[in-house]
């Protein structure tokens, strides 16, 4: 008994909708929106894979672009080295160079600037991280959709191979039946005995 579902159309073509229903083991209307869209793309023979990073970069707002740029600069060695040089120069000016320091020890103005910088930089970096997390979720969702479509395509290939094997088997059975019929006709003509073979020529 054949246990796999018949996913071929009456004309022998593979029905992509039946293939999707057979793989997912449910009606398409009962699927979540994301999976149903993937199945619809599969039936329509449309691509599912997308360049999520490129799409996210294109859809960024001005604030998100600024946040990404601040996070990129703040997390680089160039920023660390440059900021360290600024601190050393500030301390040197107020301790060694200037006779009347504008921010003498304990550098209260410097501490105020550092506090303001940290208060502004931290939420900006968090905004950039939140956007990156959203991009990662979109990328994972796209990978899931691609995997579903790949499984559907693989199942369709299996169905095509099964159909080809069944057609080959039917052709072999038909050919065997013809050979049996020809053999029966030959036996009837010879009276049920195999035809006599000509004698071997004498050896010299």
Backbone as a chain_set.jsonl record, in Angstrom:
{"seq": "XXXXXXXXXXXXXXXXXXXXXXXXXXXXXXXXXXXXXXXXXXXXXXXXXXXXXXXXXXXXXXXXXXXXXXXXXXXXXXXXXXXXXXXXXXXXXXXXXXXXXXXXXXXXXXXXXXXXXXXXXXXXXXXXXXXXXXXXXXXXXXXXXXXXXXXXXXXXXXXXXXXXXXXXXXXXXXXXXXXXXXXXXXXXXXXXXXXXXXXXXXXX", "coords": {"N": [[0.852, -1.198, 0.0], [0.556, 2.208, -0.833], [1.91, 4.714, 1.033], [2.491, 7.392, 0.902], [1.231, 10.679, 0.237], [-0.762, 11.513, -2.61], [0.442, 13.802, -4.726], [0.221, 14.663, -7.271], [-1.159, 16.18, -10.167], [-4.165, 15.726, -12.19], [-3.135, 15.655, -14.788], [-0.638, 14.697, -14.439], [1.27, 16.416, -13.501], [3.244, 17.927, -10.896], [1.57, 19.048, -8.073], [2.019, 21.924, -6.452], [0.72, 23.1, -4.312], [-0.553, 20.932, -3.06], [1.744, 19.547, -2.39], [2.895, 21.258, -0.455], [0.881, 21.146, 1.506], [1.054, 18.455, 2.174], [3.627, 18.292, 3.317], [3.528, 20.098, 5.516], [1.447, 19.064, 6.943], [-1.099, 20.143, 7.399], [-3.865, 22.371, 6.676], [-3.471, 25.147, 4.463], [-4.701, 27.491, 5.221], [-4.72, 27.44, 7.965], [-2.221, 28.029, 8.831], [0.355, 30.079, 10.404], [0.853, 33.617, 9.697], [3.429, 34.205, 8.639], [4.442, 31.69, 7.763], [2.449, 31.008, 5.957], [2.795, 32.963, 4.007], [5.273, 32.163, 3.03], [4.607, 29.687, 1.888], [2.831, 30.54, -0.071], [4.583, 31.983, -1.687], [6.154, 29.848, -2.493], [4.305, 28.343, -3.979], [3.777, 30.173, -5.998], [6.228, 30.211, -7.183], [8.227, 32.052, -6.427], [11.009, 33.946, -5.105], [12.329, 33.628, -1.771], [14.473, 34.301, -0.133], [16.17, 37.09, 1.245], [18.17, 40.077, 1.373], [18.805, 40.941, 4.341], [20.396, 42.688, 5.877], [21.134, 44.701, 4.063], [18.596, 45.688, 3.418], [17.766, 46.607, 5.95], [19.662, 48.619, 6.409], [18.934, 50.374, 4.409], [16.439, 51.203, 5.266], [16.9, 52.664, 7.542], [16.401, 55.282, 9.912], [17.255, 58.806, 10.385], [18.061, 59.24, 13.045], [18.728, 56.624, 13.797], [20.858, 56.134, 12.107], [22.714, 57.969, 13.123], [23.014, 56.933, 15.708], [24.141, 54.412, 15.143], [26.538, 55.235, 14.009], [27.756, 56.603, 16.149], [28.022, 54.474, 17.969], [29.745, 52.9, 16.491], [32.052, 54.49, 16.346], [32.578, 54.927, 19.09], [33.232, 52.384, 19.955], [35.765, 51.775, 19.038], [39.366, 51.434, 18.681], [40.564, 53.753, 17.896], [38.988, 55.802, 18.974], [39.387, 55.319, 21.717], [42.173, 55.722, 22.021], [42.408, 58.369, 21.067], [40.715, 59.736, 22.863], [42.052, 59.233, 25.238], [44.41, 60.679, 24.787], [43.36, 63.258, 24.738], [42.531, 63.528, 27.409], [45.011, 63.34, 28.724], [46.244, 65.642, 27.677], [44.529, 67.611, 28.659], [44.924, 67.357, 31.446], [47.662, 67.902, 31.561], [47.79, 70.568, 30.634], [46.384, 71.939, 32.639], [47.874, 71.393, 34.878], [50.634, 71.668, 34.434], [51.347, 73.418, 32.311], [49.751, 75.841, 31.984], [49.694, 78.921, 33.725], [47.573, 79.983, 35.103], [45.265, 77.88, 35.705], [42.348, 76.73, 34.001], [40.86, 74.64, 34.867], [41.628, 73.507, 37.571], [43.258, 70.992, 39.639], [40.941, 69.185, 41.633], [40.062, 68.695, 38.94], [37.31, 69.344, 38.256], [35.648, 70.29, 36.201], [36.441, 68.638, 34.104], [35.566, 66.151, 35.079], [32.81, 66.67, 35.018], [32.371, 66.939, 32.263], [33.057, 64.351, 31.412], [31.061, 62.879, 32.704], [28.739, 63.873, 31.459], [29.257, 63.057, 28.834], [29.238, 60.25, 29.124], [26.586, 59.915, 29.958], [25.183, 60.629, 27.677], [26.272, 59.015, 25.667], [25.797, 56.34, 26.424], [22.89, 55.679, 26.234], [22.631, 56.128, 23.476], [24.289, 54.176, 22.343], [22.891, 51.957, 23.264], [20.534, 52.229, 21.776], [21.517, 51.683, 19.226], [22.291, 49.02, 19.612], [19.795, 47.85, 20.115], [18.581, 48.178, 17.625], [20.257, 46.56, 16.096], [19.683, 44.113, 17.266], [17.045, 43.83, 16.437], [17.472, 43.567, 13.692], [18.849, 41.146, 13.703], [16.799, 39.438, 14.543], [15.074, 39.633, 12.351], [16.743, 38.512, 10.448], [16.982, 35.888, 11.412], [14.312, 35.098, 11.145], [14.066, 35.226, 8.376], [15.888, 33.229, 7.644], [14.534, 31.028, 8.669], [12.255, 31.032, 7.023], [13.461, 30.554, 4.551], [14.428, 27.98, 5.018], [12.03, 26.544, 5.276], [10.97, 26.821, 2.679], [12.987, 25.528, 1.265], [12.702, 22.898, 2.208], [10.192, 22.353, 1.147], [10.788, 22.474, -1.592], [12.602, 20.345, -1.779], [10.953, 18.201, -1.073], [9.227, 18.296, -3.229], [10.955, 17.563, -5.288], [11.457, 14.922, -4.514], [8.9, 13.873, -4.884], [8.678, 14.104, -7.644], [10.708, 12.335, -8.442], [9.679, 9.936, -7.407], [7.401, 9.71, -8.984], [8.572, 9.418, -11.513], [9.885, 6.963, -11.129], [7.671, 5.293, -10.757], [6.49, 5.516, -13.287], [8.528, 4.392, -14.868], [8.46, 1.808, -13.824], [5.904, 0.951, -14.581], [6.276, 1.001, -17.338], [8.189, -1.027, -17.628], [6.702, -3.234, -16.724], [4.711, -3.313, -18.671], [6.295, -3.851, -20.926], [7.277, -6.361, -20.203], [4.894, -7.835, -20.178], [4.266, -7.766, -22.896], [6.402, -9.252, -23.907], [5.842, -11.736, -22.737], [3.401, -12.321, -23.99], [4.267, -12.521, -26.65], [5.938, -14.729, -26.391], [4.093, -16.698, -25.687], [2.579, -16.804, -28.058], [4.55, -17.757, -29.758], [5.024, -20.289, -28.658], [2.563, -21.46, -29.116], [2.585, -21.652, -31.899], [4.624, -23.46, -32.334], [3.647, -25.771, -31.305], [3.75, -25.973, -28.557], [6.325, -26.681, -27.954], [9.748, -25.808, -27.655], [11.41, -24.152, -30.366], [13.391, -26.107, -32.634], [16.88, -26.121, -32.624], [19.337, -25.448, -35.131], [21.647, -28.032, -36.169], [25.001, -28.249, -34.874], [27.81, -27.276, -36.841], [30.071, -29.709, -38.298], [33.147, -30.442, -36.68], [36.386, -29.57, -37.864]], "CA": [[0.0, 0.0, 0.0], [1.356, 3.424, -0.931], [1.606, 5.535, 2.216], [2.691, 8.822, 0.699], [0.079, 11.325, -0.37], [-0.661, 11.761, -4.038], [0.568, 15.239, -4.947], [0.243, 14.907, -8.707], [-2.411, 16.63, -10.743], [-4.683, 14.75, -13.137], [-2.293, 15.601, -15.98], [0.663, 14.138, -14.102], [2.183, 17.44, -13.016], [3.305, 18.043, -9.44], [0.764, 20.127, -7.51], [2.828, 22.532, -5.398], [-0.135, 23.327, -3.145], [-0.684, 19.646, -2.387], [3.052, 19.244, -1.81], [3.028, 22.044, 0.777], [-0.049, 20.61, 2.501], [1.565, 17.152, 2.618], [4.787, 18.499, 4.191], [3.164, 20.794, 6.748], [0.43, 18.257, 7.62], [-2.224, 20.982, 7.788], [-4.358, 23.231, 5.616], [-2.701, 26.388, 4.367], [-5.409, 28.572, 5.909], [-4.478, 27.336, 9.403], [-0.827, 28.357, 9.124], [0.636, 31.472, 10.767], [1.008, 34.508, 8.546], [4.765, 34.092, 8.041], [4.548, 30.431, 7.032], [1.533, 31.044, 4.82], [3.432, 33.758, 2.959], [6.316, 31.336, 2.414], [3.948, 28.694, 1.033], [2.314, 31.245, -1.244], [5.73, 32.244, -2.563], [6.553, 28.564, -3.072], [3.332, 27.987, -5.013], [3.95, 31.112, -7.107], [7.6, 30.075, -7.68], [8.946, 33.297, -6.172], [12.119, 33.822, -4.168], [12.072, 33.959, -0.367], [15.687, 34.862, 0.472], [16.329, 38.543, 1.158], [19.362, 40.647, 2.0], [18.228, 41.648, 5.484], [21.279, 43.782, 6.298], [20.996, 45.786, 3.084], [17.263, 46.259, 3.579], [17.734, 47.353, 7.207], [20.44, 49.846, 6.221], [18.175, 51.284, 3.551], [15.266, 51.701, 5.984], [17.281, 53.356, 8.777], [16.093, 56.702, 10.052], [18.423, 59.64, 10.665], [18.505, 58.958, 14.41], [19.373, 55.31, 13.831], [22.175, 56.273, 11.463], [23.602, 58.647, 14.073], [23.3, 55.992, 16.795], [25.089, 53.409, 14.642], [27.845, 55.873, 13.824], [28.326, 56.85, 17.481], [28.441, 53.18, 18.514], [30.915, 52.438, 15.735], [33.226, 55.276, 16.753], [32.851, 54.716, 20.51], [33.768, 51.05, 20.199], [36.988, 51.576, 18.255], [40.622, 51.811, 19.326], [40.861, 55.154, 17.564], [38.324, 56.637, 19.971], [40.042, 55.129, 23.018], [43.483, 56.396, 22.006], [42.194, 59.812, 20.946], [40.158, 60.258, 24.104], [43.126, 59.203, 26.228], [45.31, 61.811, 24.525], [42.667, 64.476, 25.172], [42.601, 63.568, 28.871], [46.384, 63.685, 29.119], [46.49, 67.048, 27.341], [43.758, 68.426, 29.613], [45.613, 67.327, 32.742], [48.96, 68.578, 31.425], [47.569, 72.009, 30.539], [45.934, 72.501, 33.91], [48.804, 71.082, 35.965], [52.026, 71.973, 34.144], [51.595, 74.442, 31.293], [49.098, 77.116, 32.249], [49.939, 79.509, 35.044], [46.258, 80.085, 35.726], [44.515, 76.749, 35.137], [40.893, 76.921, 33.919], [40.237, 73.511, 35.575], [42.686, 72.952, 38.415], [42.988, 69.751, 40.38], [40.711, 67.801, 41.13], [39.499, 68.649, 37.575], [35.851, 69.209, 38.375], [35.057, 70.483, 34.869], [36.701, 67.411, 33.334], [34.632, 65.13, 35.566], [31.48, 67.007, 34.523], [32.338, 66.599, 30.828], [33.036, 62.889, 31.28], [29.739, 62.4, 33.122], [27.785, 64.202, 30.393], [29.55, 62.192, 27.691], [28.752, 58.899, 29.427], [25.125, 59.938, 30.016], [24.663, 60.712, 26.31], [26.768, 57.921, 24.837], [25.229, 55.042, 26.812], [21.611, 55.379, 25.563], [22.81, 56.078, 22.017], [24.811, 52.837, 22.034], [21.801, 51.007, 23.482], [19.646, 52.316, 20.615], [22.161, 50.947, 18.134], [22.21, 47.592, 19.922], [18.407, 47.42, 19.918], [18.341, 48.065, 16.187], [20.976, 45.376, 15.636], [18.917, 42.946, 17.718], [15.893, 43.702, 15.539], [17.988, 43.029, 12.426], [19.141, 39.719, 13.926], [15.523, 38.714, 14.548], [14.619, 39.549, 10.959], [17.607, 37.556, 9.744], [16.585, 34.546, 11.838], [13.024, 34.808, 10.521], [14.308, 34.957, 6.957], [16.502, 31.897, 7.56], [13.46, 30.045, 8.891], [11.434, 30.983, 5.815], [14.247, 29.888, 3.506], [14.463, 26.547, 5.335], [10.727, 25.966, 4.928], [10.863, 26.729, 1.217], [13.923, 24.491, 0.818], [12.074, 21.604, 2.477], [9.132, 22.163, 0.155], [11.415, 22.172, -2.878], [13.164, 18.987, -1.708], [9.836, 17.261, -1.131], [8.731, 18.276, -4.604], [11.894, 16.756, -6.065], [11.19, 13.517, -4.177], [7.657, 13.472, -5.537], [8.968, 13.921, -9.068], [11.472, 11.093, -8.591], [8.747, 8.821, -7.199], [6.546, 9.588, -10.166], [9.379, 8.853, -12.596], [10.085, 5.538, -10.849], [6.416, 4.594, -11.036], [6.332, 5.443, -14.738], [9.477, 3.394, -15.37], [7.98, 0.482, -13.429], [4.781, 0.617, -15.454], [6.82, 0.698, -18.661], [8.813, -2.352, -17.566], [5.638, -4.237, -16.633], [4.087, -3.413, -19.995], [7.233, -4.54, -21.808], [7.301, -7.772, -19.817], [3.652, -8.446, -20.651], [4.395, -7.968, -24.338], [7.309, -10.379, -24.141], [5.13, -12.968, -22.383], [2.433, -12.586, -25.055], [5.001, -13.004, -27.825], [6.408, -16.083, -26.094], [2.942, -17.589, -25.777], [2.277, -16.992, -29.475], [5.588, -18.607, -30.338], [4.797, -21.654, -28.189], [1.39, -21.987, -29.815], [2.961, -21.984, -33.276], [5.515, -24.627, -32.345], [3.004, -26.884, -30.626], [4.115, -26.023, -27.143], [7.72, -27.07, -27.786], [10.659, -24.773, -28.128], [11.887, -24.442, -31.718], [14.642, -26.865, -32.691], [18.034, -25.359, -33.064], [20.09, -26.137, -36.186], [22.796, -28.768, -35.618], [26.292, -27.581, -34.946], [28.638, -27.743, -37.967], [31.122, -30.653, -37.866], [34.464, -29.858, -36.399], [37.451, -29.986, -38.785]], "C": [[0.88, 1.237, 0.0], [0.962, 4.383, 0.181], [1.777, 7.013, 1.96], [1.509, 9.4, -0.062], [0.328, 11.567, -1.839], [-0.665, 13.255, -4.267], [0.644, 15.567, -6.419], [-1.131, 15.334, -9.168], [-2.92, 15.593, -11.717], [-3.84, 14.631, -14.391], [-0.896, 15.086, -15.679], [1.666, 15.153, -13.609], [2.118, 17.508, -11.495], [2.503, 19.259, -8.984], [1.518, 20.708, -6.321], [1.998, 22.805, -4.151], [-0.322, 22.032, -2.36], [0.634, 19.229, -1.737], [3.247, 19.979, -0.485], [2.107, 21.503, 1.864], [0.452, 19.27, 3.048], [2.74, 17.326, 3.58], [4.373, 19.085, 5.529], [2.078, 20.069, 7.533], [-0.73, 19.111, 8.134], [-2.671, 21.786, 6.583], [-3.607, 24.556, 5.637], [-3.375, 27.525, 5.128], [-5.153, 28.565, 7.411], [-3.05, 27.715, 9.789], [-0.708, 29.784, 9.641], [0.925, 32.31, 9.522], [2.353, 34.318, 7.853], [4.887, 32.818, 7.208], [3.623, 30.416, 5.817], [2.113, 31.875, 3.674], [4.528, 32.967, 2.255], [5.695, 30.326, 1.457], [3.393, 29.354, -0.222], [3.438, 31.598, -2.213], [6.203, 30.959, -3.233], [5.611, 28.166, -4.205], [3.501, 28.883, -6.236], [5.347, 31.074, -7.711], [8.358, 31.399, -7.576], [10.008, 33.076, -5.105], [11.677, 34.25, -2.766], [13.266, 34.665, 0.263], [15.768, 36.368, 0.216], [17.64, 38.948, 1.818], [18.888, 41.53, 3.152], [19.079, 42.85, 5.879], [21.14, 44.972, 5.356], [19.644, 46.466, 3.214], [17.172, 47.092, 4.854], [18.526, 48.655, 7.095], [19.675, 50.865, 5.38], [17.003, 51.919, 4.292], [15.62, 52.453, 7.269], [16.85, 54.818, 8.751], [17.375, 57.482, 10.353], [18.957, 59.368, 12.065], [19.219, 57.621, 14.517], [20.74, 55.351, 13.16], [23.18, 56.934, 12.408], [23.985, 57.694, 15.204], [24.303, 54.933, 16.355], [26.48, 54.0, 14.478], [28.521, 56.141, 15.161], [28.815, 55.547, 18.099], [29.676, 52.655, 17.797], [32.178, 53.172, 16.162], [33.586, 54.987, 18.211], [33.423, 53.35, 20.823], [35.026, 50.745, 19.422], [38.215, 51.982, 19.067], [40.987, 53.26, 19.026], [40.227, 56.091, 18.583], [39.02, 56.524, 21.324], [41.372, 55.874, 23.072], [43.309, 57.904, 21.946], [41.665, 60.425, 22.229], [41.2, 60.249, 25.218], [44.101, 60.353, 26.044], [44.674, 63.129, 24.957], [42.724, 64.609, 26.694], [43.997, 63.959, 29.346], [46.696, 65.146, 28.83], [45.762, 67.973, 28.314], [44.492, 68.502, 30.954], [46.932, 68.08, 32.672], [48.79, 70.092, 31.378], [47.239, 72.616, 31.899], [46.899, 72.237, 35.056], [50.207, 71.605, 35.709], [52.218, 73.201, 33.268], [51.034, 75.796, 31.713], [49.414, 77.609, 33.662], [48.637, 79.65, 35.823], [45.366, 79.017, 35.081], [43.023, 77.046, 35.135], [40.137, 75.765, 34.598], [41.298, 72.853, 36.455], [42.251, 71.649, 39.082], [41.96, 70.023, 41.475], [39.941, 67.72, 39.814], [37.982, 68.421, 37.605], [35.174, 69.357, 37.01], [35.259, 69.248, 33.991], [35.756, 66.294, 33.769], [33.209, 65.39, 35.078], [31.342, 66.645, 33.048], [32.27, 65.088, 30.621], [31.673, 62.321, 31.662], [28.69, 62.679, 32.05], [27.994, 63.306, 29.176], [29.024, 60.779, 27.919], [27.23, 58.849, 29.432], [24.508, 59.981, 28.626], [25.037, 59.475, 25.501], [26.084, 56.592, 25.157], [23.876, 54.773, 26.148], [21.72, 55.333, 24.047], [23.323, 54.705, 21.595], [23.726, 51.782, 22.231], [20.803, 51.039, 22.329], [20.223, 51.547, 19.438], [22.093, 49.445, 18.366], [20.788, 47.056, 19.747], [18.087, 47.26, 18.436], [19.037, 46.833, 15.623], [20.257, 44.1, 16.067], [17.689, 42.73, 16.839], [16.315, 43.141, 14.187], [18.286, 41.538, 12.564], [17.859, 38.891, 13.95], [14.972, 38.569, 13.134], [15.444, 38.542, 10.171], [17.249, 36.125, 10.124], [15.246, 34.15, 11.221], [13.191, 34.485, 9.041], [14.957, 33.59, 6.755], [15.453, 30.804, 7.745], [12.582, 29.905, 7.645], [12.168, 30.28, 4.681], [14.297, 28.383, 3.755], [13.141, 25.867, 4.986], [10.606, 25.789, 3.423], [11.805, 25.662, 0.673], [13.343, 23.099, 1.053], [10.957, 21.315, 1.477], [9.712, 21.796, -1.207], [11.976, 20.752, -2.887], [12.055, 17.945, -1.785], [9.271, 17.176, -2.54], [9.647, 17.447, -5.503], [11.677, 15.27, -5.791], [9.916, 13.02, -4.859], [7.877, 13.25, -7.031], [9.732, 12.624, -9.31], [10.572, 9.873, -8.394], [7.854, 8.616, -8.411], [7.313, 8.983, -11.337], [9.629, 7.369, -12.377], [8.814, 4.736, -11.13], [6.182, 4.464, -12.537], [7.28, 4.415, -15.343], [9.007, 1.982, -15.03], [6.812, 0.046, -14.31], [5.259, 0.279, -16.86], [7.455, -0.681, -18.686], [7.763, -3.461, -17.5], [4.968, -4.426, -17.986], [4.989, -4.147, -20.978], [7.295, -6.027, -21.485], [6.035, -8.488, -20.282], [3.7, -8.698, -22.151], [5.301, -9.159, -24.643], [6.636, -11.713, -23.807], [4.119, -13.331, -23.47], [3.12, -13.119, -26.307], [5.491, -14.433, -27.607], [5.264, -17.087, -26.17], [2.551, -17.84, -27.229], [3.294, -17.919, -30.136], [5.405, -20.058, -29.914], [3.588, -22.274, -28.877], [1.733, -22.396, -31.246], [3.813, -23.243, -33.348], [4.913, -25.817, -31.626], [3.394, -27.029, -29.184], [5.536, -26.436, -26.899], [8.61, -25.935, -28.252], [11.155, -25.116, -29.509], [13.229, -25.147, -31.676], [15.751, -25.981, -33.233], [18.751, -26.113, -34.162], [21.29, -26.842, -35.581], [24.082, -27.988, -35.786], [27.075, -28.112, -36.14], [29.724, -28.693, -37.462], [32.45, -29.959, -37.676], [35.484, -30.412, -37.373], [38.701, -30.327, -37.982]], "O": [[1.849, 1.308, 0.755], [-0.189, 4.813, 0.259], [1.258, 7.827, 2.725], [0.876, 8.731, -0.879], [1.459, 11.794, -2.27], [-1.676, 13.914, -4.026], [1.092, 16.655, -6.783], [-2.145, 14.9, -8.623], [-2.189, 14.661, -12.051], [-3.838, 13.568, -15.012], [-0.051, 15.043, -16.573], [2.809, 14.796, -13.322], [1.096, 17.196, -10.884], [2.732, 20.372, -9.459], [1.642, 20.049, -5.288], [2.524, 22.748, -3.04], [-0.258, 22.036, -1.131], [0.639, 18.629, -0.662], [3.71, 19.392, 0.492], [2.509, 21.412, 3.024], [0.296, 18.981, 4.235], [2.846, 16.586, 4.558], [4.823, 18.614, 6.574], [1.812, 20.427, 8.681], [-1.282, 18.825, 9.196], [-1.955, 21.877, 5.586], [-3.167, 25.023, 6.687], [-2.697, 28.425, 5.626], [-5.351, 29.586, 8.07], [-2.716, 27.718, 10.974], [-1.567, 30.618, 9.356], [1.203, 31.782, 8.445], [2.42, 34.274, 6.625], [5.378, 32.856, 6.079], [3.977, 29.874, 4.77], [1.942, 31.529, 2.505], [4.7, 33.077, 1.042], [6.192, 30.128, 0.348], [3.477, 28.79, -1.313], [3.258, 31.518, -3.428], [6.605, 30.97, -4.397], [6.053, 27.71, -5.259], [3.385, 28.421, -7.371], [5.633, 31.818, -8.649], [9.04, 31.813, -8.514], [9.92, 32.144, -4.305], [10.797, 35.092, -2.592], [13.087, 35.542, 1.108], [15.475, 36.848, -0.879], [18.152, 38.258, 2.7], [18.607, 42.714, 2.966], [18.543, 43.915, 6.184], [21.042, 46.116, 5.801], [19.555, 47.691, 3.129], [16.571, 48.166, 4.848], [18.107, 49.682, 7.628], [19.762, 52.07, 5.617], [16.613, 53.046, 3.987], [14.72, 52.841, 8.014], [16.922, 55.493, 7.724], [18.44, 56.896, 10.55], [20.169, 59.274, 12.258], [20.204, 57.497, 15.245], [21.672, 54.677, 13.598], [24.337, 56.523, 12.49], [25.145, 57.651, 15.614], [25.215, 54.591, 17.108], [27.481, 53.346, 14.773], [29.727, 55.931, 15.298], [29.895, 55.507, 18.688], [30.548, 52.041, 18.412], [33.238, 52.566, 16.321], [34.761, 54.821, 18.538], [34.048, 53.175, 21.869], [35.331, 49.58, 19.168], [38.122, 52.767, 20.011], [41.652, 53.913, 19.831], [40.852, 57.062, 19.009], [39.22, 57.532, 22.003], [41.664, 56.57, 24.044], [43.972, 58.64, 22.677], [42.105, 61.498, 22.642], [41.228, 61.156, 26.05], [44.568, 60.938, 27.021], [45.355, 64.013, 25.477], [42.946, 65.706, 27.206], [44.156, 64.789, 30.241], [47.337, 65.818, 29.638], [46.308, 68.99, 28.742], [44.657, 69.582, 31.521], [47.289, 68.807, 33.599], [49.556, 70.822, 32.008], [47.752, 73.675, 32.26], [46.739, 72.825, 36.126], [50.912, 71.955, 36.655], [53.17, 73.954, 33.471], [51.768, 76.782, 31.788], [49.405, 76.854, 34.635], [48.6, 79.461, 37.038], [44.782, 79.25, 34.022], [42.48, 77.546, 36.121], [38.942, 75.875, 34.873], [41.806, 71.78, 36.131], [41.08, 71.27, 39.088], [42.097, 71.014, 42.191], [39.223, 66.744, 39.597], [37.462, 67.449, 37.057], [34.23, 68.628, 36.703], [34.369, 68.859, 33.234], [35.211, 65.575, 32.932], [32.481, 64.451, 34.759], [30.316, 66.107, 32.631], [31.526, 64.601, 29.769], [31.183, 61.391, 31.021], [27.849, 61.827, 31.764], [27.03, 62.851, 28.559], [28.435, 60.179, 27.021], [26.637, 57.874, 28.972], [23.428, 59.432, 28.412], [24.222, 58.951, 24.741], [25.819, 55.802, 24.25], [23.717, 53.715, 25.538], [20.99, 54.586, 23.396], [22.851, 54.136, 20.611], [23.644, 50.824, 21.463], [20.277, 49.996, 21.94], [19.499, 50.842, 18.735], [21.865, 48.679, 17.429], [20.602, 45.931, 19.283], [17.402, 46.317, 18.041], [18.482, 46.138, 14.772], [20.224, 43.12, 15.322], [17.33, 41.593, 16.531], [15.598, 42.331, 13.6], [18.01, 40.758, 11.653], [17.832, 37.772, 13.438], [14.464, 37.511, 12.764], [14.917, 37.81, 9.334], [17.215, 35.244, 9.265], [15.061, 33.0, 10.82], [12.54, 33.582, 8.517], [14.623, 32.874, 5.812], [15.481, 29.782, 7.06], [12.212, 28.795, 7.26], [11.571, 29.501, 3.937], [14.218, 27.595, 2.812], [13.128, 24.752, 4.464], [10.19, 24.733, 2.947], [11.461, 24.962, -0.28], [13.474, 22.219, 0.202], [10.795, 20.184, 1.019], [9.193, 20.916, -1.894], [11.845, 20.035, -3.88], [12.191, 16.932, -2.471], [8.881, 16.099, -2.992], [9.174, 16.716, -6.374], [11.706, 14.454, -6.711], [9.862, 11.892, -5.349], [7.325, 12.315, -7.613], [9.447, 11.898, -10.261], [10.688, 8.89, -9.126], [7.585, 7.484, -8.812], [6.785, 8.144, -12.068], [9.592, 6.591, -13.33], [8.876, 3.634, -11.674], [5.727, 3.422, -13.007], [6.89, 3.652, -16.227], [9.136, 1.067, -15.843], [6.75, -1.107, -14.735], [4.72, -0.621, -17.504], [7.285, -1.427, -19.65], [7.913, -4.502, -18.139], [4.689, -5.551, -18.4], [4.519, -4.965, -21.768], [7.358, -6.859, -22.39], [6.103, -9.632, -20.733], [3.227, -9.731, -22.624], [5.007, -9.968, -25.522], [6.835, -12.703, -24.51], [3.987, -14.499, -23.834], [2.627, -14.047, -26.948], [5.465, -15.25, -28.527], [5.444, -18.201, -26.662], [2.225, -18.969, -27.593], [2.941, -18.757, -30.965], [5.608, -20.966, -30.72], [3.584, -23.466, -29.185], [1.213, -23.395, -31.743], [3.729, -24.002, -34.313], [5.619, -26.79, -31.361], [3.364, -28.136, -28.647], [5.945, -26.541, -25.743], [8.243, -25.186, -29.157], [11.313, -26.299, -29.809], [14.085, -24.86, -30.839], [15.566, -25.207, -34.172], [18.77, -27.343, -34.124], [21.889, -26.358, -34.621], [24.235, -27.183, -36.705], [27.004, -29.308, -36.424], [30.241, -28.527, -36.357], [32.818, -29.034, -38.401], [35.457, -31.603, -37.681], [39.721, -30.702, -38.559]]}, "num_chains": 1, "name": "protein.A"}
